[in-house]
PDB file of C-alpha atoms (C1' of nucleotides) in Angstrom:
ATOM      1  CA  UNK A   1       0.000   0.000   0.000  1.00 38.00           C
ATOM      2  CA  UNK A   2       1.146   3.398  -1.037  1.00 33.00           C
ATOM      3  CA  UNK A   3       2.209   6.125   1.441  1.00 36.00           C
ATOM      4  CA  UNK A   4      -0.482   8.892   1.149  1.00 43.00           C
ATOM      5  CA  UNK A   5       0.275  12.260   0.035  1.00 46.00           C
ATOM      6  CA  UNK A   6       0.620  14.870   2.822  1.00 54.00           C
ATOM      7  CA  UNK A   7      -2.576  16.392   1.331  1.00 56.00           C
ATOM      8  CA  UNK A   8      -4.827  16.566  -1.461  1.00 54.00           C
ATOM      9  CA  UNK A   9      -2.943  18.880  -3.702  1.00 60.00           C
ATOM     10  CA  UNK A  10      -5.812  19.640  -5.902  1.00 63.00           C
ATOM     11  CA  UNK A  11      -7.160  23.089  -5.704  1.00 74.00           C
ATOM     12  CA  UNK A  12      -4.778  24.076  -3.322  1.00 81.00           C
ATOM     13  CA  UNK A  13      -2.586  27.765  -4.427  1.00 83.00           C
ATOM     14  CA  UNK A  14       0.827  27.579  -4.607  1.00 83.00           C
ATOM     15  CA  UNK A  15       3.749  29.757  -5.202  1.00 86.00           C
ATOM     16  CA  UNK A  16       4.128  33.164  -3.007  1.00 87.00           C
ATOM     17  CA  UNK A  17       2.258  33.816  -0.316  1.00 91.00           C
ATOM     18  CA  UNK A  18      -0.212  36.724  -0.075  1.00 90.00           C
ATOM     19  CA  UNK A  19      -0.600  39.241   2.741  1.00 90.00           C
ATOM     20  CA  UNK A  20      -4.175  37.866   3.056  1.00 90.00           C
ATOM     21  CA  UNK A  21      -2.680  34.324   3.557  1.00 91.00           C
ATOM     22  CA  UNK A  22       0.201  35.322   5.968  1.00 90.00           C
ATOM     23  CA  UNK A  23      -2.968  37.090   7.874  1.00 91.00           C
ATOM     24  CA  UNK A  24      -4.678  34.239   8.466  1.00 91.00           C
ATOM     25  CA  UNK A  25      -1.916  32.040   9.988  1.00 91.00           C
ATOM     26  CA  UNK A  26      -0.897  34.585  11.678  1.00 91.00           C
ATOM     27  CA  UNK A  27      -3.755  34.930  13.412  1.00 90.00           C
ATOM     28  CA  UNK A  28      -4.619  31.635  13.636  1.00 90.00           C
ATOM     29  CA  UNK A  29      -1.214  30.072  15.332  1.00 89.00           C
ATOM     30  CA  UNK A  30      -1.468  33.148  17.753  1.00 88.00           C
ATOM     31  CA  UNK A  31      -5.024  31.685  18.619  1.00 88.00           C
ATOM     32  CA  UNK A  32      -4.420  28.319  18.863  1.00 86.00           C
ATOM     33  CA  UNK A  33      -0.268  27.250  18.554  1.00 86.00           C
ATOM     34  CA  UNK A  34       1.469  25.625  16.544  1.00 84.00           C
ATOM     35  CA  UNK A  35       0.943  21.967  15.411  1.00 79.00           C
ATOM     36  CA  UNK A  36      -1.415  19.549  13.955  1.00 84.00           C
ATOM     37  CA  UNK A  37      -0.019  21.121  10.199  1.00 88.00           C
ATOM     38  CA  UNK A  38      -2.220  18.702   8.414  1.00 84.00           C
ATOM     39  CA  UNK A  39      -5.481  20.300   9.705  1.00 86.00           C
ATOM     40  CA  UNK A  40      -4.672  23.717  10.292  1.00 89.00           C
ATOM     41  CA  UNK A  41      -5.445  24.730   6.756  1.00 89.00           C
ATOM     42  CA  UNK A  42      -9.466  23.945   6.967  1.00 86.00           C
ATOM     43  CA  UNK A  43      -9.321  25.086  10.425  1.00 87.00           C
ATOM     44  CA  UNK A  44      -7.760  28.810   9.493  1.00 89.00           C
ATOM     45  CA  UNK A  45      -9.604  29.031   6.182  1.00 89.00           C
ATOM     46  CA  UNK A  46      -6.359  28.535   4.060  1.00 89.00           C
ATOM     47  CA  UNK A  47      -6.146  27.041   0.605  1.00 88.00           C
ATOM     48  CA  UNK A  48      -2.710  25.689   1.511  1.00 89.00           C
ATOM     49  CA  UNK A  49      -0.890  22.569   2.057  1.00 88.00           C
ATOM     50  CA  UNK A  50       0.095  21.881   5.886  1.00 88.00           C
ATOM     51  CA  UNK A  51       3.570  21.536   4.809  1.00 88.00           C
ATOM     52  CA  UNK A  52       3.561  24.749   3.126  1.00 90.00           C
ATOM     53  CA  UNK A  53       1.887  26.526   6.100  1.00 91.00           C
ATOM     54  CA  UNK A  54       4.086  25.200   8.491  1.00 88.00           C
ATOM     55  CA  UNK A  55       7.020  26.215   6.104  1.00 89.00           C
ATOM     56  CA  UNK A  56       5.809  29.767   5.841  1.00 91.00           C
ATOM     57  CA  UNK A  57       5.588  30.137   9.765  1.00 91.00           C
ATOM     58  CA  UNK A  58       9.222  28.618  10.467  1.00 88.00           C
ATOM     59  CA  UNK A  59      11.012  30.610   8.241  1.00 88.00           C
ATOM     60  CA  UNK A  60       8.866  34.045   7.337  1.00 89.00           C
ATOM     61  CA  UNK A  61       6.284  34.388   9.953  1.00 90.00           C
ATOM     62  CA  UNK A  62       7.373  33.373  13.182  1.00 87.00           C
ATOM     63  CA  UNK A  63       7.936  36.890  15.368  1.00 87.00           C
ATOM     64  CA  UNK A  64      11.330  35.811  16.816  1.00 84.00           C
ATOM     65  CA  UNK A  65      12.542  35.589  12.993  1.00 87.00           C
ATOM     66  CA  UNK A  66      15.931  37.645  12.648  1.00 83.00           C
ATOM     67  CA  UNK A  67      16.124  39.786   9.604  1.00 77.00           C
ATOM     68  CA  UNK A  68      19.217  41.147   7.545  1.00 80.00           C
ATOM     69  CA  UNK A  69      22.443  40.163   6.863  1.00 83.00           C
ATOM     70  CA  UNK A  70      24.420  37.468   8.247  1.00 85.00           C
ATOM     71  CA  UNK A  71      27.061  38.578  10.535  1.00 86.00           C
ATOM     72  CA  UNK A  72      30.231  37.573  10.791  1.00 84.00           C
ATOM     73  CA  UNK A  73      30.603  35.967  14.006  1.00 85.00           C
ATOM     74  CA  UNK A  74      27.125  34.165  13.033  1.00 88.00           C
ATOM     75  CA  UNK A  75      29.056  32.990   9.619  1.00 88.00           C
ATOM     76  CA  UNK A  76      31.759  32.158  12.153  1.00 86.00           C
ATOM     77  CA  UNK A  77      29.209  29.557  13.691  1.00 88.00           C
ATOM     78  CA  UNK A  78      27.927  28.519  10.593  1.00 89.00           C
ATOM     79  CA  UNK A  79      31.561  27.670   9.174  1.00 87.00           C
ATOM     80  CA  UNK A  80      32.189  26.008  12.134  1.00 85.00           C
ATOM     81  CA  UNK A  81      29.139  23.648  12.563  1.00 87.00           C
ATOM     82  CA  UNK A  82      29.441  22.928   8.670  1.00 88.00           C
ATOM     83  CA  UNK A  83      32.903  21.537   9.763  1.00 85.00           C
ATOM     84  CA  UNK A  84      31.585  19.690  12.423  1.00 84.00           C
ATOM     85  CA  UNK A  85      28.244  18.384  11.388  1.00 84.00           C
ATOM     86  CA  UNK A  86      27.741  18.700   7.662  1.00 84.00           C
ATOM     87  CA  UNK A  87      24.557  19.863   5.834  1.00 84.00           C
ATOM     88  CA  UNK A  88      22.861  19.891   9.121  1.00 87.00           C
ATOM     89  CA  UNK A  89      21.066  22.891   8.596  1.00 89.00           C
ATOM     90  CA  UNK A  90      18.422  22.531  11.413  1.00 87.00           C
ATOM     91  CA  UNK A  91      21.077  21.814  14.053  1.00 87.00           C
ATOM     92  CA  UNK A  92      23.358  24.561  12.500  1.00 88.00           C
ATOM     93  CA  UNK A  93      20.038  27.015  12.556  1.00 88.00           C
ATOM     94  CA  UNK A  94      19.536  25.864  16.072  1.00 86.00           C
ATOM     95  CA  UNK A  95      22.844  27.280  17.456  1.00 84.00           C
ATOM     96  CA  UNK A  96      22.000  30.648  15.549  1.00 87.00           C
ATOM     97  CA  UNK A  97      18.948  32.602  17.433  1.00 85.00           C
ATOM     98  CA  UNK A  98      16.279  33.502  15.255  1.00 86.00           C
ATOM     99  CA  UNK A  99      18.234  32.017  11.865  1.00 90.00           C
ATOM    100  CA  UNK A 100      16.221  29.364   9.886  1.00 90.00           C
ATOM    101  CA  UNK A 101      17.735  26.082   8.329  1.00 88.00           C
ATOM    102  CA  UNK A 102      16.577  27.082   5.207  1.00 90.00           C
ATOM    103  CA  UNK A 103      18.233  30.962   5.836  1.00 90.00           C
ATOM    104  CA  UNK A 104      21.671  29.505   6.581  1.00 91.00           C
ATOM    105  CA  UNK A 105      21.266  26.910   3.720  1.00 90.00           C
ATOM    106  CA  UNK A 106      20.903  29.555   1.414  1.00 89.00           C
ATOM    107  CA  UNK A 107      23.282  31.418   2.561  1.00 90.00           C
ATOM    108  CA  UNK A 108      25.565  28.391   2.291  1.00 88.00           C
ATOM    109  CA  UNK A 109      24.789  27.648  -0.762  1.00 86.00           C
ATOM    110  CA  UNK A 110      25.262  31.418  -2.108  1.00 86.00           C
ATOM    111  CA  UNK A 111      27.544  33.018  -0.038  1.00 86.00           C
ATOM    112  CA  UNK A 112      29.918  30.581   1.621  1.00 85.00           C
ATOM    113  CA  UNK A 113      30.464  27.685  -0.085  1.00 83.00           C
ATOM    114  CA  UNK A 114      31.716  30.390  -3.147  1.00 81.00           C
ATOM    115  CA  UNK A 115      33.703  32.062  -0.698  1.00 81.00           C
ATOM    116  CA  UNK A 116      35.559  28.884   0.441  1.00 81.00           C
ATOM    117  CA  UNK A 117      36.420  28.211  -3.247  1.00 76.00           C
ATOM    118  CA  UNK A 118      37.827  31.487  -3.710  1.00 76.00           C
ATOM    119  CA  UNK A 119      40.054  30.550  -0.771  1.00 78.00           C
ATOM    120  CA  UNK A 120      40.962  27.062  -2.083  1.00 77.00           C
ATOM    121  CA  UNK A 121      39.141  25.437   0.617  1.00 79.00           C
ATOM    122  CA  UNK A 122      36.727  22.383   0.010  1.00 77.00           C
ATOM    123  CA  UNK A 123      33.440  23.586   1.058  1.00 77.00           C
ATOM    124  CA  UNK A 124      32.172  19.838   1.359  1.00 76.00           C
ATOM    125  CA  UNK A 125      35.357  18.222   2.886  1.00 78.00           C
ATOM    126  CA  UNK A 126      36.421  21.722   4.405  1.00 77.00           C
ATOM    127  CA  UNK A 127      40.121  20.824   2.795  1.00 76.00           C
ATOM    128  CA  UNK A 128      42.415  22.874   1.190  1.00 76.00           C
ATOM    129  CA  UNK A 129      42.281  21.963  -2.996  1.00 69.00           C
ATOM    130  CA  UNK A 130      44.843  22.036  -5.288  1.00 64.00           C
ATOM    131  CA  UNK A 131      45.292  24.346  -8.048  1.00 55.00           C
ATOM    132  CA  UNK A 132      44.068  22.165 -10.851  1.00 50.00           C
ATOM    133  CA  UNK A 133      40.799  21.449  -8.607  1.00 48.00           C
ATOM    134  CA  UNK A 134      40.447  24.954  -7.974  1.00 47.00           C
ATOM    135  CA  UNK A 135      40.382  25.742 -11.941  1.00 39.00           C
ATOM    136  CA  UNK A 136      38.338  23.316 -12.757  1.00 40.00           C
ATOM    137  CA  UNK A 137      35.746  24.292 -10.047  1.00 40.00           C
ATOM    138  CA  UNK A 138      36.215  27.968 -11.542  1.00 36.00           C
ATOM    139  CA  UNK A 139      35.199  26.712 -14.613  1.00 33.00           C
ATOM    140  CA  UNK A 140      31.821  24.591 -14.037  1.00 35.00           C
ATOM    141  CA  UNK A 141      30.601  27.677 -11.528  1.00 35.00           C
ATOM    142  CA  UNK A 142      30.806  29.705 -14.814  1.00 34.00           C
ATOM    143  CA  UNK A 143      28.282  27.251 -16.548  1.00 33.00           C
ATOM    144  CA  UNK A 144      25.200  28.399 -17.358  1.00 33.00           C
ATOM    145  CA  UNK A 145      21.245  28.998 -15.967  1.00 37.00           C
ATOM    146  CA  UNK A 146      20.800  25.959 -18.672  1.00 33.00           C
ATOM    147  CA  UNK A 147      23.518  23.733 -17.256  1.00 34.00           C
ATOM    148  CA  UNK A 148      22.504  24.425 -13.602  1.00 36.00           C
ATOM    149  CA  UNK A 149      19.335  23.666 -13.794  1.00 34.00           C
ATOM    150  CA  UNK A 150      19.923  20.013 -15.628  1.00 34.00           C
ATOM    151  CA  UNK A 151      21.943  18.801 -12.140  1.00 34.00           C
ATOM    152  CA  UNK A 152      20.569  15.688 -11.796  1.00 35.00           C
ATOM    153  CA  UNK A 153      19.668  13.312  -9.187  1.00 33.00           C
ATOM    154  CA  UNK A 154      22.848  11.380  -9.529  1.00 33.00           C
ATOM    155  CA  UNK A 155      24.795  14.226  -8.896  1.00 36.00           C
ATOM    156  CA  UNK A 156      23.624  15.321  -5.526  1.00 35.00           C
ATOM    157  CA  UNK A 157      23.759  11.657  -4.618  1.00 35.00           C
ATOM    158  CA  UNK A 158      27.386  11.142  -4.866  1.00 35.00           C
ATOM    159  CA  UNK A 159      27.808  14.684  -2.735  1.00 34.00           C
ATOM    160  CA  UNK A 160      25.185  13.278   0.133  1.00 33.00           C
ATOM    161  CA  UNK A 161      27.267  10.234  -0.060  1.00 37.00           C
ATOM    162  CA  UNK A 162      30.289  12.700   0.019  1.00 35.00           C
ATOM    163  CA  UNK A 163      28.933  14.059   3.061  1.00 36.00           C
ATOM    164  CA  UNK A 164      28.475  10.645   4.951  1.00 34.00           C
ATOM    165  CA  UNK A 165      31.923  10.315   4.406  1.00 33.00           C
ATOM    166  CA  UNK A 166      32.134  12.683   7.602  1.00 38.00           C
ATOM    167  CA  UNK A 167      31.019  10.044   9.139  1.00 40.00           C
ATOM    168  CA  UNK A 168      29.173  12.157  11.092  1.00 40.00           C
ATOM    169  CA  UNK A 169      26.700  10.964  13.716  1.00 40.00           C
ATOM    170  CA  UNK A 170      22.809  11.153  12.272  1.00 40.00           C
ATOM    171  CA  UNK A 171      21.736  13.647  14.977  1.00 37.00           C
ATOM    172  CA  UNK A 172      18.554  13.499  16.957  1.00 38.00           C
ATOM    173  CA  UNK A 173      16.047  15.675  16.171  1.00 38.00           C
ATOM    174  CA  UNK A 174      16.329  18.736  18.474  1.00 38.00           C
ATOM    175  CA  UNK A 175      15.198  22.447  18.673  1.00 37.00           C
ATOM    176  CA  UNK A 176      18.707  22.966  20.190  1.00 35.00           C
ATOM    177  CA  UNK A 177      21.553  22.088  22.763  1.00 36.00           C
ATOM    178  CA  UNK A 178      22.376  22.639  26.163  1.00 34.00           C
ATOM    179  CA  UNK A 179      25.455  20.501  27.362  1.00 34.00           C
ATOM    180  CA  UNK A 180      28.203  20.928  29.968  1.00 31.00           C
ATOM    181  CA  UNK A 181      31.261  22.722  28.554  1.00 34.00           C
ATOM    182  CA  UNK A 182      34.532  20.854  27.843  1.00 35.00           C
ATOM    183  CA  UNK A 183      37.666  21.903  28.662  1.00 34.00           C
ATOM    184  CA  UNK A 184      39.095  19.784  26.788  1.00 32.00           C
ATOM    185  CA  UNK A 185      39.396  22.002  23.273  1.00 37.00           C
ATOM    186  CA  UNK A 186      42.755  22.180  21.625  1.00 39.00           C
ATOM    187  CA  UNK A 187      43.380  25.329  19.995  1.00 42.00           C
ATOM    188  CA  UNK A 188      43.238  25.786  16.475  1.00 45.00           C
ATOM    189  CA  UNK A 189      45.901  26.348  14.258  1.00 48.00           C
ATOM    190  CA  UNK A 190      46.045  29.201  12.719  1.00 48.00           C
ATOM    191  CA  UNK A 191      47.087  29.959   8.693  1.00 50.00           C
ATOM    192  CA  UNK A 192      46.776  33.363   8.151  1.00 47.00           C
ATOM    193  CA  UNK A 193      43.180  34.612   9.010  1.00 60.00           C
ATOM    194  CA  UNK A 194      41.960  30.833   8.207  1.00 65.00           C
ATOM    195  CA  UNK A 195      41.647  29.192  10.883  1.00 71.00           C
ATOM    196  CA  UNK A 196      42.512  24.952  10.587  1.00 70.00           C
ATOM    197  CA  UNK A 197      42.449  22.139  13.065  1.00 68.00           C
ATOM    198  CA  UNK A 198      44.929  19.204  11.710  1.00 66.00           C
ATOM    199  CA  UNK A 199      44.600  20.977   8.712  1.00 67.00           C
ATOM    200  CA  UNK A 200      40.387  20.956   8.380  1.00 68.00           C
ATOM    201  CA  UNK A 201      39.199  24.541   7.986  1.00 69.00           C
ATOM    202  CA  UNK A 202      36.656  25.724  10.358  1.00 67.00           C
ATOM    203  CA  UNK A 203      36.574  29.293   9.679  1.00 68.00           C
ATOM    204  CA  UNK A 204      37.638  32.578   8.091  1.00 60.00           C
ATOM    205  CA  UNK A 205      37.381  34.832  10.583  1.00 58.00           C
ATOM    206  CA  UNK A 206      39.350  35.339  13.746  1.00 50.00           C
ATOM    207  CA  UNK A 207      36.782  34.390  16.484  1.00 45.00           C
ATOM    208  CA  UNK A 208      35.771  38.318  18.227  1.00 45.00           C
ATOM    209  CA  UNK A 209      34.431  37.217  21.422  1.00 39.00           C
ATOM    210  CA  UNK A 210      33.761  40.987  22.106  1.00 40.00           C
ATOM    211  CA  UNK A 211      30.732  40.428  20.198  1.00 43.00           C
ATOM    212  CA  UNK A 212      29.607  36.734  20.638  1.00 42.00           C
ATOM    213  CA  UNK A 213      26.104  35.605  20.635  1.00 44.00           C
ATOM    214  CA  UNK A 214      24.007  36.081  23.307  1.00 45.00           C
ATOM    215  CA  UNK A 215      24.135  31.960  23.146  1.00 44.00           C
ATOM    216  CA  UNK A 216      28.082  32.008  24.283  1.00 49.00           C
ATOM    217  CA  UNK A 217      30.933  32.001  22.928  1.00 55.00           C
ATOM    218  CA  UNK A 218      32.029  30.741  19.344  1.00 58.00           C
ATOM    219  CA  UNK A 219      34.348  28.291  21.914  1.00 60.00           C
ATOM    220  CA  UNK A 220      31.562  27.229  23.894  1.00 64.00           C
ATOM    221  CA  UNK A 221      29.600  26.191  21.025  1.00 61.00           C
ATOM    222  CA  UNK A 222      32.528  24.274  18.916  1.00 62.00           C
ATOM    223  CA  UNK A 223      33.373  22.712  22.465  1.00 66.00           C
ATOM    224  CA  UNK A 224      29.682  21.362  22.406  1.00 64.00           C
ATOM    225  CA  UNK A 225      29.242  20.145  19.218  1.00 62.00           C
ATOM    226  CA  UNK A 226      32.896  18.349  19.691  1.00 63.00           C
ATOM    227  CA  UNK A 227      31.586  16.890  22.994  1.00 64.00           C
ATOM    228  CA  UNK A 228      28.466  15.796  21.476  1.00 58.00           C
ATOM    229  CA  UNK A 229      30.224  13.723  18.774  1.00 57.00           C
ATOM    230  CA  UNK A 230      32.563  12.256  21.231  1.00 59.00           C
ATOM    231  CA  UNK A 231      29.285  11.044  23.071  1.00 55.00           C
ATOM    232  CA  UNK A 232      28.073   9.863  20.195  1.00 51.00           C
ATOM    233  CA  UNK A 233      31.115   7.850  19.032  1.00 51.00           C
ATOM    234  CA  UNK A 234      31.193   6.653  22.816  1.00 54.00           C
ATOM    235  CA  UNK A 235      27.856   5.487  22.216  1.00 50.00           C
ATOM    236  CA  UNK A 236      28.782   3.595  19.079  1.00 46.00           C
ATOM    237  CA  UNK A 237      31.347   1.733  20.767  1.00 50.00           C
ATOM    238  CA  UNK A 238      29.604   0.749  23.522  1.00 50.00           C
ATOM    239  CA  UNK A 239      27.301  -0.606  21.155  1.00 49.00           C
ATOM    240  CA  UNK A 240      29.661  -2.383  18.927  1.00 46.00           C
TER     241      UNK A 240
ATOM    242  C1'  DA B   1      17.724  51.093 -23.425  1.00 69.86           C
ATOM    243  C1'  DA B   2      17.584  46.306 -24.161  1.00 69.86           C
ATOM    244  C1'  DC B   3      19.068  41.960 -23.508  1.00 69.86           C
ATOM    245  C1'  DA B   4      21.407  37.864 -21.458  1.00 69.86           C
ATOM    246  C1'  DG B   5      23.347  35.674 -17.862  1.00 69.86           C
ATOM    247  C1'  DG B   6      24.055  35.404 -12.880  1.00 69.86           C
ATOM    248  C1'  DC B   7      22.362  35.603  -8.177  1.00 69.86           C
ATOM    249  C1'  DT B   8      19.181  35.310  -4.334  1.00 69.86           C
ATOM    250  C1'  DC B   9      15.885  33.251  -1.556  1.00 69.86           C
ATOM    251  C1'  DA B  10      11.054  31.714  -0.769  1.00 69.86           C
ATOM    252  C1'  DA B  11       8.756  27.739  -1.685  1.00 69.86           C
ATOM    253  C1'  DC B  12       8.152  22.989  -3.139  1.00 69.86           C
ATOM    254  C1'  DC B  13       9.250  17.981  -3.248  1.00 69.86           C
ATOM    255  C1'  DG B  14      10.176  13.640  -1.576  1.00 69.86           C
ATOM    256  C1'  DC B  15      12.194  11.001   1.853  1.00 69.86           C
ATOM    257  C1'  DC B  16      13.060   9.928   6.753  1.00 69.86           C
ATOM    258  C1'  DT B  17      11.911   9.552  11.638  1.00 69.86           C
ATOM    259  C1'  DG B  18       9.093   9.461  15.703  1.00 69.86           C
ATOM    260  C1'  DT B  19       4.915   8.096  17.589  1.00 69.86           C
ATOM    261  C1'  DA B  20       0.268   6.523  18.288  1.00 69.86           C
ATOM    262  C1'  DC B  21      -2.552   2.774  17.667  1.00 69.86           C
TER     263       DC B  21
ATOM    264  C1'  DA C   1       5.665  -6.080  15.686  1.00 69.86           C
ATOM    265  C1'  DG C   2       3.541  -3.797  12.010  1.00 69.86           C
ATOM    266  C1'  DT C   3       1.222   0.076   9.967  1.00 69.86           C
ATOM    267  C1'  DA C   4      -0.205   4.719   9.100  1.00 69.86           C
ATOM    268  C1'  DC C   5       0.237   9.315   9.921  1.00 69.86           C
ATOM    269  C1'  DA C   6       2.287  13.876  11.105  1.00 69.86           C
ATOM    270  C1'  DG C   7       6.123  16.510  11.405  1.00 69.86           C
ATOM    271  C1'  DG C   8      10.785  17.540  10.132  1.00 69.86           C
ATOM    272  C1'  DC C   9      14.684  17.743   7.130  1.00 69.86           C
ATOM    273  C1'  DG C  10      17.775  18.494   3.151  1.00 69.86           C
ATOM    274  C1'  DG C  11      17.906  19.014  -1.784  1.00 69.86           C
ATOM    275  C1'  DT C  12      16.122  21.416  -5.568  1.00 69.86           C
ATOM    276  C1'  DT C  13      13.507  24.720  -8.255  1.00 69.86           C
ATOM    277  C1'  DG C  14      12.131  28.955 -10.357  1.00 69.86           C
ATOM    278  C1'  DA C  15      10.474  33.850 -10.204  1.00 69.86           C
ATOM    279  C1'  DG C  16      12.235  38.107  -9.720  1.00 69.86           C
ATOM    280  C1'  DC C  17      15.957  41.087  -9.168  1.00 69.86           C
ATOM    281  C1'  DC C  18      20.735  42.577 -10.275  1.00 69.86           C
ATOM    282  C1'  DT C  19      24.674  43.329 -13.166  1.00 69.86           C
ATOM    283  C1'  DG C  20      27.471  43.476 -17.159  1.00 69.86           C
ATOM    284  C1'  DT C  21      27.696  44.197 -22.041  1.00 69.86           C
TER     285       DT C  21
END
DNA sequence: AACAGGCTCAACCGCCTGTAC
DNA sequence: AGTACAGGCGGTTGAGCCTGT
């Protein structure tokens, strides 16, 4: 038997969102919460999917949404986590206050991966390149709309499959951490203003803990993350 | 000014996971 | 234990804007 579709996509709009629309859930989730997706369009009058309502709240509507540009001790986080964890957008957005997953994935995907290029730096294995890789990278980025748009399924497999090369622990869903800190963080090397541990990049930019998130310090947070996986390897063992 | 190509980001799609029954 | 459902996630798309020629 067939997995049912989330909802009956007939007759439902699509594309941008109105003001009208945004109304409604807004008013709506303020009246009643959020959850139960699949039945909140009827409910609030909305000729929507539940995925696409609950999509519009998490990453447009919610209040505690933060607007404008990245900044760089946030793309100090992201750079970091990326290291860490991988396309783990939700866990990454979790660590950045009012960010979404699909925000910092953008901004990945646009911004910082491009950046890490330019540097010679890997942005899936966070490794410095050669020259001849970096060329040839120069050269496909140059491709056309047409070419970009025919990346097929194939493609992005071998880069997920890239990715699990991390071999980095499948996380547990979470809205975000709170662990002990460990003092147990070597310091990174440093190459310039990039910033390496045994030679894996984890960021551009000198650290300014002057102006660290009101979530702690970039420290703190890498400290986590690197306790976390150490758990979870623990874990694995003890298992084995 | 007009056009083409590039860039950005909101939204969609399909799969995965957790949970209730 | 098996099944179905709801929610969540990451990858991808495409409309609209920007920039260079």
């Amino acid at each position: 038997m067939g997995r049912a579709p989330c909802c009956a996509k007939v007759g439902l709009h699509r594309g941008q969102w109105t003001i009208y629309e945004d109304t409604l859930l807004t008013n709506y989730i303020q009246l009643h919460g959020e959850g139960n997706w699949r039945s909140l369009p009827n409910k609030a009058g909305l000729l929507r999917c539940g995925k696409s309502c609950r999509l519009r709240w998490m990453n447009y509507l919610r209040p505690d949404i933060k607007r404008g540009n990245i900044a760089p001790d946030e793309e100090d986080i992201i750079l970091k986590m990326h290291a860490l964890l991988g396309n783990r957008w939700s866990l990454i957005a979790g660590r950045l206050p009012g960010r979404t997953d699909n925000e910092i994935k953008n901004y990945w995907n646009t911004h910082l991966s491009k950046k890490l290029r330019e540097i010679g730096i890997d942005p899936i294995t966070h490794k410095k390149v050669n020259d001849h890789d970096k060329v040839k990278d120069k050269s496909s980025s140059q491709k056309g709309k047409t070419m970009k748009r025919k990346k097929n399924k194939k493609e992005t497999t071998s880069l997920a499959e890239i990715h699990k090369a991390h071999d980095v622990p499948k996380p547990i869903r979470v809205n975000s951490f709170s662990m002990a800190q460990n003092d147990g963080f070597s310091p990174a090397k440093e190459n310039g203003s990039y910033t390496f541990v045994d030679n894996f990049f984890i960021g551009v930019h000198e650290p300014d803990l002057t102006t660290s998130t009101n979530q702690g310090s970039l420290e703190k947070i890498y400290d986590e993350y690197l306790q976390l996986l150490q758990l979870t390897d623990d874990g694995k063992k003890m298992h084995a």
